[in-house]
Amino acid sequence: MSIRYDGKVAIVTGSGGGLGRCHAIELAKRGAKVVINDLGGGVDGSGGSSEAARSVVAEIEALGGEAIANGANVAKYGEVEAMVKQAMDKWGRVDILVNNAGILRDKSFTKGTLEDFRLVLDVHLMGSVNCTKACWDIMRDQAYGRIVVTTSSSGLYGNFGQSNYGSAKMGVIGLMNTLSQEGAKYNIRINALAPTAATRMTEGLIPAEALALLTPETVTPAVLYMVSEDAPTRTIIAAGAGSFAVARIVESVGKWLPPQEQTPEGIAANWEAIASTVGENQPQAGFEQTVKMTGHAMAGLGLNK
Ligand code: NAI
């Protein structure tokens, strides 16, 4: 059975170029009506024109699909609300939101400014929050919503010179973790993409022979899967050059220390057991940690007999 989006309305932010353009075109090819949002600025977020968005709309129309252009800055809630209204006025629903828009202001932490840090957080993290907030009640009322946030290996694992970007990209994982719980009963599923692709964002960073393999087309299938009817929820899919993997946040089983060892010296002495990867798991909600730790303590203190 092929996966299709007939009758579904999708918003893809930052889809005037790069990965977003590819996500939007593939969604449209499979039947979705798509809002092509793009501020049309430089890779550092400067400037702006809706020309890029309009040209992707023209590409989709040439393929027989339906799309509209929107020039909202995702960091500005008023503009985002107007974008969602534009989709509602035209098509009456919003089923899919792909938070893809992003910028870079790379600098080592020593050299970077707080202004750049805030701007990067504003576009990636608050941009995702704004767009998700503006669609949330619509998706809840429809009892259907599929949301993707775009994280990065830089957020998950760190990257020299990207403390602002990495913080923002890990922030969207926090958003996903909670919203997947809050959205579950409304059939709203939310997942994250950790892409690696040759776009203007990675120009100059990757050697030419690898660039040829890292096309946006090799990444987009992960987004298509994560916004399908049978999508998972709360999943981070890493995708690039045709490989797909799942990233997880895990916690070691840990070790309860008796009161006299609940000291920094006690931690040092038990470090191997505390940090052991044997039996580590992926908690599904924060409270699992509390339950585990009180369980260990009760057992250690002999209180659960
Ligand atoms: P890109 O620079 O080609 O595309 C980003 C698009 O977002 C641009 O068209 C830009 O005009 C738009 N945009 C920027 N700020 C905006 C705003 N405030 N409002 C609306 N639109 C805005 O970059 P690329 O590579 O396609 O990146 C897409 C997403 O994937 C970004 O979130 C990026 O951080 C992420 N990513 C990309 C990786 C890669 O290897 N290319 C690696 C990891 C993450």
PDB file of N, CA and C in Angstrom, residues 204-240:
ATOM      1  N   GLY A 204      30.498  24.011   1.815  1.00  0.00           N
ATOM      2  CA  GLY A 204      31.821  24.293   2.345  1.00  0.00           C
ATOM      3  C   GLY A 204      32.200  23.435   3.535  1.00  0.00           C
ATOM      4  N   LEU A 205      31.240  22.664   4.064  1.00  0.00           N
ATOM      5  CA  LEU A 205      31.530  21.856   5.255  1.00  0.00           C
ATOM      6  C   LEU A 205      31.813  20.403   4.898  1.00  0.00           C
ATOM      7  N   ILE A 206      31.360  19.989   3.706  1.00  0.00           N
ATOM      8  CA  ILE A 206      31.395  18.567   3.352  1.00  0.00           C
ATOM      9  C   ILE A 206      32.131  18.399   2.024  1.00  0.00           C
ATOM     10  N   PRO A 207      33.033  17.391   1.903  1.00  0.00           N
ATOM     11  CA  PRO A 207      33.764  17.197   0.640  1.00  0.00           C
ATOM     12  C   PRO A 207      32.829  16.842  -0.530  1.00  0.00           C
ATOM     13  N   ALA A 208      33.266  17.191  -1.741  1.00  0.00           N
ATOM     14  CA  ALA A 208      32.410  17.090  -2.937  1.00  0.00           C
ATOM     15  C   ALA A 208      31.827  15.692  -3.169  1.00  0.00           C
ATOM     16  N   GLU A 209      32.653  14.629  -2.976  1.00  0.00           N
ATOM     17  CA  GLU A 209      32.129  13.275  -3.292  1.00  0.00           C
ATOM     18  C   GLU A 209      31.022  12.855  -2.324  1.00  0.00           C
ATOM     19  N   ALA A 210      31.106  13.323  -1.077  1.00  0.00           N
ATOM     20  CA  ALA A 210      30.042  13.018  -0.115  1.00  0.00           C
ATOM     21  C   ALA A 210      28.799  13.860  -0.414  1.00  0.00           C
ATOM     22  N   LEU A 211      29.016  15.089  -0.853  1.00  0.00           N
ATOM     23  CA  LEU A 211      27.886  15.982  -1.161  1.00  0.00           C
ATOM     24  C   LEU A 211      26.934  15.353  -2.166  1.00  0.00           C
ATOM     25  N   ALA A 212      27.515  14.661  -3.154  1.00  0.00           N
ATOM     26  CA  ALA A 212      26.704  14.073  -4.219  1.00  0.00           C
ATOM     27  C   ALA A 212      25.744  13.010  -3.671  1.00  0.00           C
ATOM     28  N   LEU A 213      26.121  12.396  -2.555  1.00  0.00           N
ATOM     29  CA  LEU A 213      25.273  11.338  -1.965  1.00  0.00           C
ATOM     30  C   LEU A 213      24.201  11.912  -1.045  1.00  0.00           C
ATOM     31  N   LEU A 214      24.482  13.110  -0.545  1.00  0.00           N
ATOM     32  CA  LEU A 214      23.642  13.673   0.518  1.00  0.00           C
ATOM     33  C   LEU A 214      22.521  14.554  -0.039  1.00  0.00           C
ATOM     34  N   THR A 215      21.724  13.992  -0.912  1.00  0.00           N
ATOM     35  CA  THR A 215      20.664  14.803  -1.509  1.00  0.00           C
ATOM     36  C   THR A 215      19.469  14.901  -0.555  1.00  0.00           C
ATOM     37  N   PRO A 216      18.727  16.003  -0.604  1.00  0.00           N
ATOM     38  CA  PRO A 216      17.495  16.096   0.207  1.00  0.00           C
ATOM     39  C   PRO A 216      16.536  14.934  -0.074  1.00  0.00           C
ATOM     40  N   GLU A 217      16.524  14.445  -1.326  1.00  0.00           N
ATOM     41  CA  GLU A 217      15.601  13.338  -1.689  1.00  0.00           C
ATOM     42  C   GLU A 217      15.875  12.079  -0.868  1.00  0.00           C
ATOM     43  N   THR A 218      17.095  11.927  -0.372  1.00  0.00           N
ATOM     44  CA  THR A 218      17.408  10.733   0.435  1.00  0.00           C
ATOM     45  C   THR A 218      16.956  10.896   1.890  1.00  0.00           C
ATOM     46  N   VAL A 219      16.564  12.113   2.257  1.00  0.00           N
ATOM     47  CA  VAL A 219      16.135  12.398   3.636  1.00  0.00           C
ATOM     48  C   VAL A 219      14.604  12.417   3.751  1.00  0.00           C
ATOM     49  N   THR A 220      13.973  13.027   2.745  1.00  0.00           N
ATOM     50  CA  THR A 220      12.523  13.280   2.796  1.00  0.00           C
ATOM     51  C   THR A 220      11.665  12.046   3.115  1.00  0.00           C
ATOM     52  N   PRO A 221      12.010  10.826   2.669  1.00  0.00           N
ATOM     53  CA  PRO A 221      11.154   9.680   3.020  1.00  0.00           C
ATOM     54  C   PRO A 221      10.933   9.536   4.533  1.00  0.00           C
ATOM     55  N   ALA A 222      11.901   9.951   5.330  1.00  0.00           N
ATOM     56  CA  ALA A 222      11.720   9.860   6.794  1.00  0.00           C
ATOM     57  C   ALA A 222      10.606  10.794   7.248  1.00  0.00           C
ATOM     58  N   VAL A 223      10.558  11.986   6.645  1.00  0.00           N
ATOM     59  CA  VAL A 223       9.486  12.936   6.999  1.00  0.00           C
ATOM     60  C   VAL A 223       8.142  12.386   6.537  1.00  0.00           C
ATOM     61  N   LEU A 224       8.117  11.836   5.334  1.00  0.00           N
ATOM     62  CA  LEU A 224       6.858  11.295   4.799  1.00  0.00           C
ATOM     63  C   LEU A 224       6.325  10.194   5.720  1.00  0.00           C
ATOM     64  N   TYR A 225       7.201   9.363   6.212  1.00  0.00           N
ATOM     65  CA  TYR A 225       6.804   8.296   7.137  1.00  0.00           C
ATOM     66  C   TYR A 225       6.282   8.884   8.453  1.00  0.00           C
ATOM     67  N   MET A 226       6.981   9.912   8.963  1.00  0.00           N
ATOM     68  CA  MET A 226       6.609  10.470  10.266  1.00  0.00           C
ATOM     69  C   MET A 226       5.332  11.299  10.233  1.00  0.00           C
ATOM     70  N   VAL A 227       4.843  11.663   9.049  1.00  0.00           N
ATOM     71  CA  VAL A 227       3.565  12.395   8.980  1.00  0.00           C
ATOM     72  C   VAL A 227       2.463  11.553   8.345  1.00  0.00           C
ATOM     73  N   SER A 228       2.698  10.255   8.244  1.00  0.00           N
ATOM     74  CA  SER A 228       1.685   9.377   7.650  1.00  0.00           C
ATOM     75  C   SER A 228       0.663   8.978   8.722  1.00  0.00           C
ATOM     76  N   GLU A 229      -0.449   8.397   8.273  1.00  0.00           N
ATOM     77  CA  GLU A 229      -1.511   7.973   9.220  1.00  0.00           C
ATOM     78  C   GLU A 229      -0.958   7.052  10.292  1.00  0.00           C
ATOM     79  N   ASP A 230      -0.103   6.102   9.887  1.00  0.00           N
ATOM     80  CA  ASP A 230       0.415   5.117  10.833  1.00  0.00           C
ATOM     81  C   ASP A 230       1.771   5.516  11.415  1.00  0.00           C
ATOM     82  N   ALA A 231       1.994   6.797  11.495  1.00  0.00           N
ATOM     83  CA  ALA A 231       3.291   7.288  11.988  1.00  0.00           C
ATOM     84  C   ALA A 231       3.536   6.841  13.424  1.00  0.00           C
ATOM     85  N   PRO A 232       4.793   6.710  13.797  1.00  0.00           N
ATOM     86  CA  PRO A 232       5.094   6.521  15.217  1.00  0.00           C
ATOM     87  C   PRO A 232       4.880   7.853  15.928  1.00  0.00           C
ATOM     88  N   THR A 233       5.150   7.916  17.211  1.00  0.00           N
ATOM     89  CA  THR A 233       5.190   9.214  17.864  1.00  0.00           C
ATOM     90  C   THR A 233       6.407   9.240  18.772  1.00  0.00           C
ATOM     91  N   ARG A 234       6.929  10.459  19.018  1.00  0.00           N
ATOM     92  CA  ARG A 234       8.075  10.643  19.922  1.00  0.00           C
ATOM     93  C   ARG A 234       9.320   9.882  19.441  1.00  0.00           C
ATOM     94  N   THR A 235       9.505   9.862  18.146  1.00  0.00           N
ATOM     95  CA  THR A 235      10.639   9.130  17.571  1.00  0.00           C
ATOM     96  C   THR A 235      11.570  10.119  16.878  1.00  0.00           C
ATOM     97  N   ILE A 236      12.852   9.909  17.064  1.00  0.00           N
ATOM     98  CA  ILE A 236      13.832  10.740  16.371  1.00  0.00           C
ATOM     99  C   ILE A 236      14.429   9.898  15.245  1.00  0.00           C
ATOM    100  N   ILE A 237      14.153  10.279  14.011  1.00  0.00           N
ATOM    101  CA  ILE A 237      14.757   9.543  12.889  1.00  0.00           C
ATOM    102  C   ILE A 237      15.907  10.367  12.323  1.00  0.00           C
ATOM    103  N   ALA A 238      17.081   9.754  12.295  1.00  0.00           N
ATOM    104  CA  ALA A 238      18.238  10.357  11.641  1.00  0.00           C
ATOM    105  C   ALA A 238      18.230   9.860  10.200  1.00  0.00           C
ATOM    106  N   ALA A 239      18.459  10.764   9.251  1.00  0.00           N
ATOM    107  CA  ALA A 239      18.376  10.362   7.843  1.00  0.00           C
ATOM    108  C   ALA A 239      19.402  11.114   7.014  1.00  0.00           C
ATOM    109  N   GLY A 240      20.052  10.374   6.119  1.00  0.00           N
ATOM    110  CA  GLY A 240      20.994  11.005   5.201  1.00  0.00           C
ATOM    111  C   GLY A 240      21.577  10.000   4.249  1.00  0.00           C
TER     112      GLY A 240
END
